[in-house]
Amino acid sequence: MYDFKIEAADKATMYRDLLSALEGLTASEPDPIANMANAAALVWESLPGLNWAGFYRNVDGELVLGPFQGRPACIRIPFGQGVCGAAAESLQVQRVEDVHAFPGHIACDAASASELVVPILDQDGKLIAVLDLDSPTPARFTEEDEAGCLALCEVLGKVL
Ligand code: SME
């Protein structure tokens, strides 16, 4: 078992440590499911205040549930639906302070209040998957979280 304990005093340091742990864990492993599974566990253990952390994969133009931590979740999400589908269709990060105000939000867990979804693109800019983080705290995700998770997803784009 790998024992990564990322408990930095400030968020910037935490994301820097998280990024290097992710690089270390995935660099020599070619299997995308294994890498998504470890990435989900790493994020779940490192970021406080989450109730779900994981991936939806682009499978022939539909989002299909991938490795995650948290409660069982919806399995398939069409592009354009909910927060994950909006990220998949637009290829833009979706940082939603209040999911209940987001048109078409898919409530997998009634406890979720805010959400951050980051697209993961391959070298050609094609969507591989999205990283989805949910929190029961409204406006849990800041610009710093968005930037930190974008950096994680750039690494993941090379190893998924
Ligand atoms: N709430 C998401 C669905 C996925 S779950 O949160 C795990 C959405 O609207 O895309």
mmCIF file with all atom_site columns, C-alpha atoms and ligand atoms in Angstrom:
data_model
loop_
_atom_site.group_PDB
_atom_site.id
_atom_site.type_symbol
_atom_site.label_atom_id
_atom_site.label_alt_id
_atom_site.label_comp_id
_atom_site.label_asym_id
_atom_site.label_entity_id
_atom_site.label_seq_id
_atom_site.pdbx_PDB_ins_code
_atom_site.Cartn_x
_atom_site.Cartn_y
_atom_site.Cartn_z
_atom_site.occupancy
_atom_site.B_iso_or_equiv
_atom_site.pdbx_formal_charge
_atom_site.auth_seq_id
_atom_site.auth_comp_id
_atom_site.auth_asym_id
_atom_site.auth_atom_id
_atom_site.pdbx_PDB_model_num
ATOM   1   C CA . MET A 1 1   ? 0.000   0.000  0.000   1.00 0.00 ? 1   MET A CA 1
ATOM   2   C CA . TYR A 1 2   ? 1.185   3.500  -0.736  1.00 0.00 ? 2   TYR A CA 1
ATOM   3   C CA . ASP A 1 3   ? 1.048   5.836  2.208   1.00 0.00 ? 3   ASP A CA 1
ATOM   4   C CA . PHE A 1 4   ? 0.685   9.368  0.902   1.00 0.00 ? 4   PHE A CA 1
ATOM   5   C CA . LYS A 1 5   ? -0.236  11.759 3.670   1.00 0.00 ? 5   LYS A CA 1
ATOM   6   C CA . ILE A 1 6   ? -0.843  15.146 2.147   1.00 0.00 ? 6   ILE A CA 1
ATOM   7   C CA . GLU A 1 7   ? -1.608  17.545 4.947   1.00 0.00 ? 7   GLU A CA 1
ATOM   8   C CA . ALA A 1 8   ? -0.099  20.806 3.815   1.00 0.00 ? 8   ALA A CA 1
ATOM   9   C CA . ALA A 1 9   ? -0.824  23.978 5.738   1.00 0.00 ? 9   ALA A CA 1
ATOM   10  C CA . ASP A 1 10  ? -1.988  25.867 2.641   1.00 0.00 ? 10  ASP A CA 1
ATOM   11  C CA . LYS A 1 11  ? -3.873  24.863 -0.465  1.00 0.00 ? 11  LYS A CA 1
ATOM   12  C CA . ALA A 1 12  ? -1.117  25.752 -2.939  1.00 0.00 ? 12  ALA A CA 1
ATOM   13  C CA . THR A 1 13  ? 1.338   23.434 -1.175  1.00 0.00 ? 13  THR A CA 1
ATOM   14  C CA . MET A 1 14  ? -1.314  20.752 -0.866  1.00 0.00 ? 14  MET A CA 1
ATOM   15  C CA . TYR A 1 15  ? -1.990  20.813 -4.626  1.00 0.00 ? 15  TYR A CA 1
ATOM   16  C CA . ARG A 1 16  ? 1.739   20.819 -5.397  1.00 0.00 ? 16  ARG A CA 1
ATOM   17  C CA . ASP A 1 17  ? 2.237   17.727 -3.190  1.00 0.00 ? 17  ASP A CA 1
ATOM   18  C CA . LEU A 1 18  ? -0.862  16.103 -4.662  1.00 0.00 ? 18  LEU A CA 1
ATOM   19  C CA . LEU A 1 19  ? 0.432   16.687 -8.190  1.00 0.00 ? 19  LEU A CA 1
ATOM   20  C CA . SER A 1 20  ? 3.798   15.112 -7.469  1.00 0.00 ? 20  SER A CA 1
ATOM   21  C CA . ALA A 1 21  ? 2.129   12.143 -5.715  1.00 0.00 ? 21  ALA A CA 1
ATOM   22  C CA . LEU A 1 22  ? -0.118  11.652 -8.752  1.00 0.00 ? 22  LEU A CA 1
ATOM   23  C CA . GLU A 1 23  ? 2.845   11.836 -11.130 1.00 0.00 ? 23  GLU A CA 1
ATOM   24  C CA . GLY A 1 24  ? 4.732   9.322  -8.998  1.00 0.00 ? 24  GLY A CA 1
ATOM   25  C CA . LEU A 1 25  ? 1.787   6.920  -8.855  1.00 0.00 ? 25  LEU A CA 1
ATOM   26  C CA . THR A 1 26  ? 0.902   6.986  -12.548 1.00 0.00 ? 26  THR A CA 1
ATOM   27  C CA . ALA A 1 27  ? 4.169   7.581  -14.438 1.00 0.00 ? 27  ALA A CA 1
ATOM   28  C CA . SER A 1 28  ? 5.097   3.960  -15.030 1.00 0.00 ? 28  SER A CA 1
ATOM   29  C CA . GLU A 1 29  ? 1.578   2.453  -15.181 1.00 0.00 ? 29  GLU A CA 1
ATOM   30  C CA . PRO A 1 30  ? -0.098  2.212  -18.593 1.00 0.00 ? 30  PRO A CA 1
ATOM   31  C CA . ASP A 1 31  ? -3.510  0.947  -17.404 1.00 0.00 ? 31  ASP A CA 1
ATOM   32  C CA . PRO A 1 32  ? -6.017  3.838  -17.392 1.00 0.00 ? 32  PRO A CA 1
ATOM   33  C CA . ILE A 1 33  ? -8.451  2.236  -14.925 1.00 0.00 ? 33  ILE A CA 1
ATOM   34  C CA . ALA A 1 34  ? -5.666  1.614  -12.410 1.00 0.00 ? 34  ALA A CA 1
ATOM   35  C CA . ASN A 1 35  ? -4.513  5.208  -12.787 1.00 0.00 ? 35  ASN A CA 1
ATOM   36  C CA . MET A 1 36  ? -8.043  6.615  -12.403 1.00 0.00 ? 36  MET A CA 1
ATOM   37  C CA . ALA A 1 37  ? -8.600  4.431  -9.331  1.00 0.00 ? 37  ALA A CA 1
ATOM   38  C CA . ASN A 1 38  ? -5.461  5.662  -7.598  1.00 0.00 ? 38  ASN A CA 1
ATOM   39  C CA . ALA A 1 39  ? -6.147  9.259  -8.642  1.00 0.00 ? 39  ALA A CA 1
ATOM   40  C CA . ALA A 1 40  ? -9.671  9.105  -7.172  1.00 0.00 ? 40  ALA A CA 1
ATOM   41  C CA . ALA A 1 41  ? -8.305  7.685  -3.909  1.00 0.00 ? 41  ALA A CA 1
ATOM   42  C CA . LEU A 1 42  ? -5.562  10.296 -3.737  1.00 0.00 ? 42  LEU A CA 1
ATOM   43  C CA . VAL A 1 43  ? -7.958  13.206 -4.265  1.00 0.00 ? 43  VAL A CA 1
ATOM   44  C CA . TRP A 1 44  ? -10.497 11.744 -1.812  1.00 0.00 ? 44  TRP A CA 1
ATOM   45  C CA . GLU A 1 45  ? -7.847  11.368 0.897   1.00 0.00 ? 45  GLU A CA 1
ATOM   46  C CA . SER A 1 46  ? -6.243  14.754 0.312   1.00 0.00 ? 46  SER A CA 1
ATOM   47  C CA . LEU A 1 47  ? -9.117  17.203 -0.207  1.00 0.00 ? 47  LEU A CA 1
ATOM   48  C CA . PRO A 1 48  ? -11.301 17.857 2.829   1.00 0.00 ? 48  PRO A CA 1
ATOM   49  C CA . GLY A 1 49  ? -15.065 18.251 2.583   1.00 0.00 ? 49  GLY A CA 1
ATOM   50  C CA . LEU A 1 50  ? -15.890 15.967 -0.352  1.00 0.00 ? 50  LEU A CA 1
ATOM   51  C CA . ASN A 1 51  ? -18.750 13.475 -0.547  1.00 0.00 ? 51  ASN A CA 1
ATOM   52  C CA . TRP A 1 52  ? -17.760 12.104 -3.976  1.00 0.00 ? 52  TRP A CA 1
ATOM   53  C CA . ALA A 1 53  ? -14.590 12.077 -6.070  1.00 0.00 ? 53  ALA A CA 1
ATOM   54  C CA . GLY A 1 54  ? -14.145 10.186 -9.289  1.00 0.00 ? 54  GLY A CA 1
ATOM   55  C CA . PHE A 1 55  ? -14.363 9.850  -13.028 1.00 0.00 ? 55  PHE A CA 1
ATOM   56  C CA . TYR A 1 56  ? -16.838 9.577  -15.853 1.00 0.00 ? 56  TYR A CA 1
ATOM   57  C CA . ARG A 1 57  ? -15.220 8.206  -19.040 1.00 0.00 ? 57  ARG A CA 1
ATOM   58  C CA . ASN A 1 58  ? -16.047 9.185  -22.587 1.00 0.00 ? 58  ASN A CA 1
ATOM   59  C CA . VAL A 1 59  ? -17.278 5.910  -24.060 1.00 0.00 ? 59  VAL A CA 1
ATOM   60  C CA . ASP A 1 60  ? -18.379 6.505  -27.656 1.00 0.00 ? 60  ASP A CA 1
ATOM   61  C CA . GLY A 1 61  ? -19.804 9.938  -26.890 1.00 0.00 ? 61  GLY A CA 1
ATOM   62  C CA . GLU A 1 62  ? -21.516 9.068  -23.624 1.00 0.00 ? 62  GLU A CA 1
ATOM   63  C CA . LEU A 1 63  ? -20.199 9.527  -20.081 1.00 0.00 ? 63  LEU A CA 1
ATOM   64  C CA . VAL A 1 64  ? -19.915 6.211  -18.255 1.00 0.00 ? 64  VAL A CA 1
ATOM   65  C CA . LEU A 1 65  ? -19.052 5.887  -14.560 1.00 0.00 ? 65  LEU A CA 1
ATOM   66  C CA . GLY A 1 66  ? -15.391 5.148  -13.837 1.00 0.00 ? 66  GLY A CA 1
ATOM   67  C CA . PRO A 1 67  ? -13.352 4.616  -10.673 1.00 0.00 ? 67  PRO A CA 1
ATOM   68  C CA . PHE A 1 68  ? -14.523 6.738  -7.747  1.00 0.00 ? 68  PHE A CA 1
ATOM   69  C CA . GLN A 1 69  ? -14.741 7.142  -3.980  1.00 0.00 ? 69  GLN A CA 1
ATOM   70  C CA . GLY A 1 70  ? -18.056 7.850  -2.281  1.00 0.00 ? 70  GLY A CA 1
ATOM   71  C CA . ARG A 1 71  ? -21.592 6.547  -2.621  1.00 0.00 ? 71  ARG A CA 1
ATOM   72  C CA . PRO A 1 72  ? -22.799 4.561  -5.651  1.00 0.00 ? 72  PRO A CA 1
ATOM   73  C CA . ALA A 1 73  ? -23.616 7.001  -8.450  1.00 0.00 ? 73  ALA A CA 1
ATOM   74  C CA . CYS A 1 74  ? -25.517 7.346  -11.736 1.00 0.00 ? 74  CYS A CA 1
ATOM   75  C CA . ILE A 1 75  ? -23.863 5.138  -14.332 1.00 0.00 ? 75  ILE A CA 1
ATOM   76  C CA . ARG A 1 76  ? -24.473 6.874  -17.670 1.00 0.00 ? 76  ARG A CA 1
ATOM   77  C CA . ILE A 1 77  ? -24.737 10.615 -18.380 1.00 0.00 ? 77  ILE A CA 1
ATOM   78  C CA . PRO A 1 78  ? -25.406 11.952 -21.896 1.00 0.00 ? 78  PRO A CA 1
ATOM   79  C CA . PHE A 1 79  ? -23.201 14.820 -23.091 1.00 0.00 ? 79  PHE A CA 1
ATOM   80  C CA . GLY A 1 80  ? -24.975 18.092 -22.352 1.00 0.00 ? 80  GLY A CA 1
ATOM   81  C CA . GLN A 1 81  ? -26.838 16.791 -19.290 1.00 0.00 ? 81  GLN A CA 1
ATOM   82  C CA . GLY A 1 82  ? -26.056 17.872 -15.754 1.00 0.00 ? 82  GLY A CA 1
ATOM   83  C CA . VAL A 1 83  ? -22.780 19.374 -14.641 1.00 0.00 ? 83  VAL A CA 1
ATOM   84  C CA . CYS A 1 84  ? -20.629 16.506 -15.940 1.00 0.00 ? 84  CYS A CA 1
ATOM   85  C CA . GLY A 1 85  ? -22.428 16.511 -19.287 1.00 0.00 ? 85  GLY A CA 1
ATOM   86  C CA . ALA A 1 86  ? -21.944 20.278 -19.600 1.00 0.00 ? 86  ALA A CA 1
ATOM   87  C CA . ALA A 1 87  ? -18.204 19.871 -19.013 1.00 0.00 ? 87  ALA A CA 1
ATOM   88  C CA . ALA A 1 88  ? -18.048 17.029 -21.559 1.00 0.00 ? 88  ALA A CA 1
ATOM   89  C CA . GLU A 1 89  ? -19.920 18.985 -24.223 1.00 0.00 ? 89  GLU A CA 1
ATOM   90  C CA . SER A 1 90  ? -18.165 22.338 -23.755 1.00 0.00 ? 90  SER A CA 1
ATOM   91  C CA . LEU A 1 91  ? -14.737 20.953 -22.756 1.00 0.00 ? 91  LEU A CA 1
ATOM   92  C CA . GLN A 1 92  ? -14.775 23.702 -20.115 1.00 0.00 ? 92  GLN A CA 1
ATOM   93  C CA . VAL A 1 93  ? -14.365 23.388 -16.364 1.00 0.00 ? 93  VAL A CA 1
ATOM   94  C CA . GLN A 1 94  ? -17.675 23.638 -14.511 1.00 0.00 ? 94  GLN A CA 1
ATOM   95  C CA . ARG A 1 95  ? -17.331 25.115 -11.024 1.00 0.00 ? 95  ARG A CA 1
ATOM   96  C CA . VAL A 1 96  ? -20.804 25.238 -9.540  1.00 0.00 ? 96  VAL A CA 1
ATOM   97  C CA . GLU A 1 97  ? -21.348 26.938 -6.193  1.00 0.00 ? 97  GLU A CA 1
ATOM   98  C CA . ASP A 1 98  ? -24.968 25.773 -5.844  1.00 0.00 ? 98  ASP A CA 1
ATOM   99  C CA . VAL A 1 99  ? -25.874 22.642 -7.795  1.00 0.00 ? 99  VAL A CA 1
ATOM   100 C CA . HIS A 1 100 ? -29.573 23.153 -7.080  1.00 0.00 ? 100 HIS A CA 1
ATOM   101 C CA . ALA A 1 101 ? -29.456 26.314 -9.192  1.00 0.00 ? 101 ALA A CA 1
ATOM   102 C CA . PHE A 1 102 ? -27.730 24.516 -12.098 1.00 0.00 ? 102 PHE A CA 1
ATOM   103 C CA . PRO A 1 103 ? -30.207 23.658 -14.876 1.00 0.00 ? 103 PRO A CA 1
ATOM   104 C CA . GLY A 1 104 ? -30.440 19.881 -15.330 1.00 0.00 ? 104 GLY A CA 1
ATOM   105 C CA . HIS A 1 105 ? -28.190 19.011 -12.416 1.00 0.00 ? 105 HIS A CA 1
ATOM   106 C CA . ILE A 1 106 ? -28.290 15.248 -11.828 1.00 0.00 ? 106 ILE A CA 1
ATOM   107 C CA . ALA A 1 107 ? -28.688 14.579 -8.119  1.00 0.00 ? 107 ALA A CA 1
ATOM   108 C CA . CYS A 1 108 ? -26.900 11.300 -7.477  1.00 0.00 ? 108 CYS A CA 1
ATOM   109 C CA . ASP A 1 109 ? -26.668 12.190 -3.803  1.00 0.00 ? 109 ASP A CA 1
ATOM   110 C CA . ALA A 1 110 ? -29.136 14.647 -2.252  1.00 0.00 ? 110 ALA A CA 1
ATOM   111 C CA . ALA A 1 111 ? -26.366 15.795 0.106   1.00 0.00 ? 111 ALA A CA 1
ATOM   112 C CA . SER A 1 112 ? -24.330 17.352 -2.715  1.00 0.00 ? 112 SER A CA 1
ATOM   113 C CA . ALA A 1 113 ? -24.392 21.157 -2.687  1.00 0.00 ? 113 ALA A CA 1
ATOM   114 C CA . SER A 1 114 ? -21.456 22.229 -4.867  1.00 0.00 ? 114 SER A CA 1
ATOM   115 C CA . GLU A 1 115 ? -19.462 20.587 -7.612  1.00 0.00 ? 115 GLU A CA 1
ATOM   116 C CA . LEU A 1 116 ? -16.283 20.897 -9.672  1.00 0.00 ? 116 LEU A CA 1
ATOM   117 C CA . VAL A 1 117 ? -15.984 19.049 -12.973 1.00 0.00 ? 117 VAL A CA 1
ATOM   118 C CA . VAL A 1 118 ? -12.780 19.171 -15.017 1.00 0.00 ? 118 VAL A CA 1
ATOM   119 C CA . PRO A 1 119 ? -12.454 17.725 -18.534 1.00 0.00 ? 119 PRO A CA 1
ATOM   120 C CA . ILE A 1 120 ? -9.443  15.511 -19.217 1.00 0.00 ? 120 ILE A CA 1
ATOM   121 C CA . LEU A 1 121 ? -8.175  15.836 -22.775 1.00 0.00 ? 121 LEU A CA 1
ATOM   122 C CA . ASP A 1 122 ? -5.692  13.765 -24.752 1.00 0.00 ? 122 ASP A CA 1
ATOM   123 C CA . GLN A 1 123 ? -2.793  15.238 -26.766 1.00 0.00 ? 123 GLN A CA 1
ATOM   124 C CA . ASP A 1 124 ? -5.181  15.977 -29.661 1.00 0.00 ? 124 ASP A CA 1
ATOM   125 C CA . GLY A 1 125 ? -7.666  17.818 -27.438 1.00 0.00 ? 125 GLY A CA 1
ATOM   126 C CA . LYS A 1 126 ? -10.153 14.928 -27.493 1.00 0.00 ? 126 LYS A CA 1
ATOM   127 C CA . LEU A 1 127 ? -12.157 14.204 -24.321 1.00 0.00 ? 127 LEU A CA 1
ATOM   128 C CA . ILE A 1 128 ? -10.978 11.103 -22.429 1.00 0.00 ? 128 ILE A CA 1
ATOM   129 C CA . ALA A 1 129 ? -12.956 11.561 -19.206 1.00 0.00 ? 129 ALA A CA 1
ATOM   130 C CA . VAL A 1 130 ? -14.046 14.119 -16.636 1.00 0.00 ? 130 VAL A CA 1
ATOM   131 C CA . LEU A 1 131 ? -12.921 14.422 -13.037 1.00 0.00 ? 131 LEU A CA 1
ATOM   132 C CA . ASP A 1 132 ? -15.992 15.060 -10.874 1.00 0.00 ? 132 ASP A CA 1
ATOM   133 C CA . LEU A 1 133 ? -15.771 16.341 -7.295  1.00 0.00 ? 133 LEU A CA 1
ATOM   134 C CA . ASP A 1 134 ? -18.864 16.863 -5.139  1.00 0.00 ? 134 ASP A CA 1
ATOM   135 C CA . SER A 1 135 ? -19.216 18.514 -1.749  1.00 0.00 ? 135 SER A CA 1
ATOM   136 C CA . PRO A 1 136 ? -22.036 18.881 0.765   1.00 0.00 ? 136 PRO A CA 1
ATOM   137 C CA . THR A 1 137 ? -20.720 22.415 1.474   1.00 0.00 ? 137 THR A CA 1
ATOM   138 C CA . PRO A 1 138 ? -22.094 25.203 -0.754  1.00 0.00 ? 138 PRO A CA 1
ATOM   139 C CA . ALA A 1 139 ? -19.345 26.967 -2.770  1.00 0.00 ? 139 ALA A CA 1
ATOM   140 C CA . ARG A 1 140 ? -16.747 24.484 -1.502  1.00 0.00 ? 140 ARG A CA 1
ATOM   141 C CA . PHE A 1 141 ? -14.553 24.867 -4.609  1.00 0.00 ? 141 PHE A CA 1
ATOM   142 C CA . THR A 1 142 ? -12.479 28.019 -5.150  1.00 0.00 ? 142 THR A CA 1
ATOM   143 C CA . GLU A 1 143 ? -10.431 29.278 -8.089  1.00 0.00 ? 143 GLU A CA 1
ATOM   144 C CA . GLU A 1 144 ? -7.440  27.677 -6.393  1.00 0.00 ? 144 GLU A CA 1
ATOM   145 C CA . ASP A 1 145 ? -9.184  24.285 -6.404  1.00 0.00 ? 145 ASP A CA 1
ATOM   146 C CA . GLU A 1 146 ? -10.032 24.782 -10.060 1.00 0.00 ? 146 GLU A CA 1
ATOM   147 C CA . ALA A 1 147 ? -6.403  25.583 -10.950 1.00 0.00 ? 147 ALA A CA 1
ATOM   148 C CA . GLY A 1 148 ? -5.095  22.709 -8.812  1.00 0.00 ? 148 GLY A CA 1
ATOM   149 C CA . CYS A 1 149 ? -7.490  20.199 -10.369 1.00 0.00 ? 149 CYS A CA 1
ATOM   150 C CA . LEU A 1 150 ? -6.719  21.480 -13.882 1.00 0.00 ? 150 LEU A CA 1
ATOM   151 C CA . ALA A 1 151 ? -3.053  20.713 -13.233 1.00 0.00 ? 151 ALA A CA 1
ATOM   152 C CA . LEU A 1 152 ? -3.969  17.211 -12.014 1.00 0.00 ? 152 LEU A CA 1
ATOM   153 C CA . CYS A 1 153 ? -6.069  16.652 -15.134 1.00 0.00 ? 153 CYS A CA 1
ATOM   154 C CA . GLU A 1 154 ? -3.203  17.742 -17.409 1.00 0.00 ? 154 GLU A CA 1
ATOM   155 C CA . VAL A 1 155 ? -1.106  14.960 -15.891 1.00 0.00 ? 155 VAL A CA 1
ATOM   156 C CA . LEU A 1 156 ? -4.008  12.530 -16.203 1.00 0.00 ? 156 LEU A CA 1
ATOM   157 C CA . GLY A 1 157 ? -4.411  13.435 -19.890 1.00 0.00 ? 157 GLY A CA 1
ATOM   158 C CA . LYS A 1 158 ? -1.006  11.868 -20.482 1.00 0.00 ? 158 LYS A CA 1
ATOM   159 C CA . VAL A 1 159 ? -1.565  8.668  -18.496 1.00 0.00 ? 159 VAL A CA 1
ATOM   160 C CA . LEU A 1 160 ? -5.175  7.708  -19.274 1.00 0.00 ? 160 LEU A CA 1
HETATM 161 N N1 . SME B 2 .   ? -24.140 15.649 -10.166 1.00 0.00 ? 1   SME B N1 1
HETATM 162 C C1 . SME B 2 .   ? -23.541 15.214 -11.373 1.00 0.00 ? 1   SME B C1 1
HETATM 163 C C2 . SME B 2 .   ? -23.778 13.756 -11.625 1.00 0.00 ? 1   SME B C2 1
HETATM 164 C C3 . SME B 2 .   ? -22.693 12.888 -11.160 1.00 0.00 ? 1   SME B C3 1
HETATM 165 S S1 . SME B 2 .   ? -22.661 12.674 -9.488  1.00 0.00 ? 1   SME B S1 1
HETATM 166 O O1 . SME B 2 .   ? -22.512 13.923 -8.815  1.00 0.00 ? 1   SME B O1 1
HETATM 167 C C4 . SME B 2 .   ? -21.515 11.606 -9.008  1.00 0.00 ? 1   SME B C4 1
HETATM 168 C C5 . SME B 2 .   ? -23.985 16.029 -12.566 1.00 0.00 ? 1   SME B C5 1
HETATM 169 O O2 . SME B 2 .   ? -24.959 16.773 -12.529 1.00 0.00 ? 1   SME B O2 1
HETATM 170 O O3 . SME B 2 .   ? -23.329 15.894 -13.580 1.00 0.00 ? 1   SME B O3 1
#
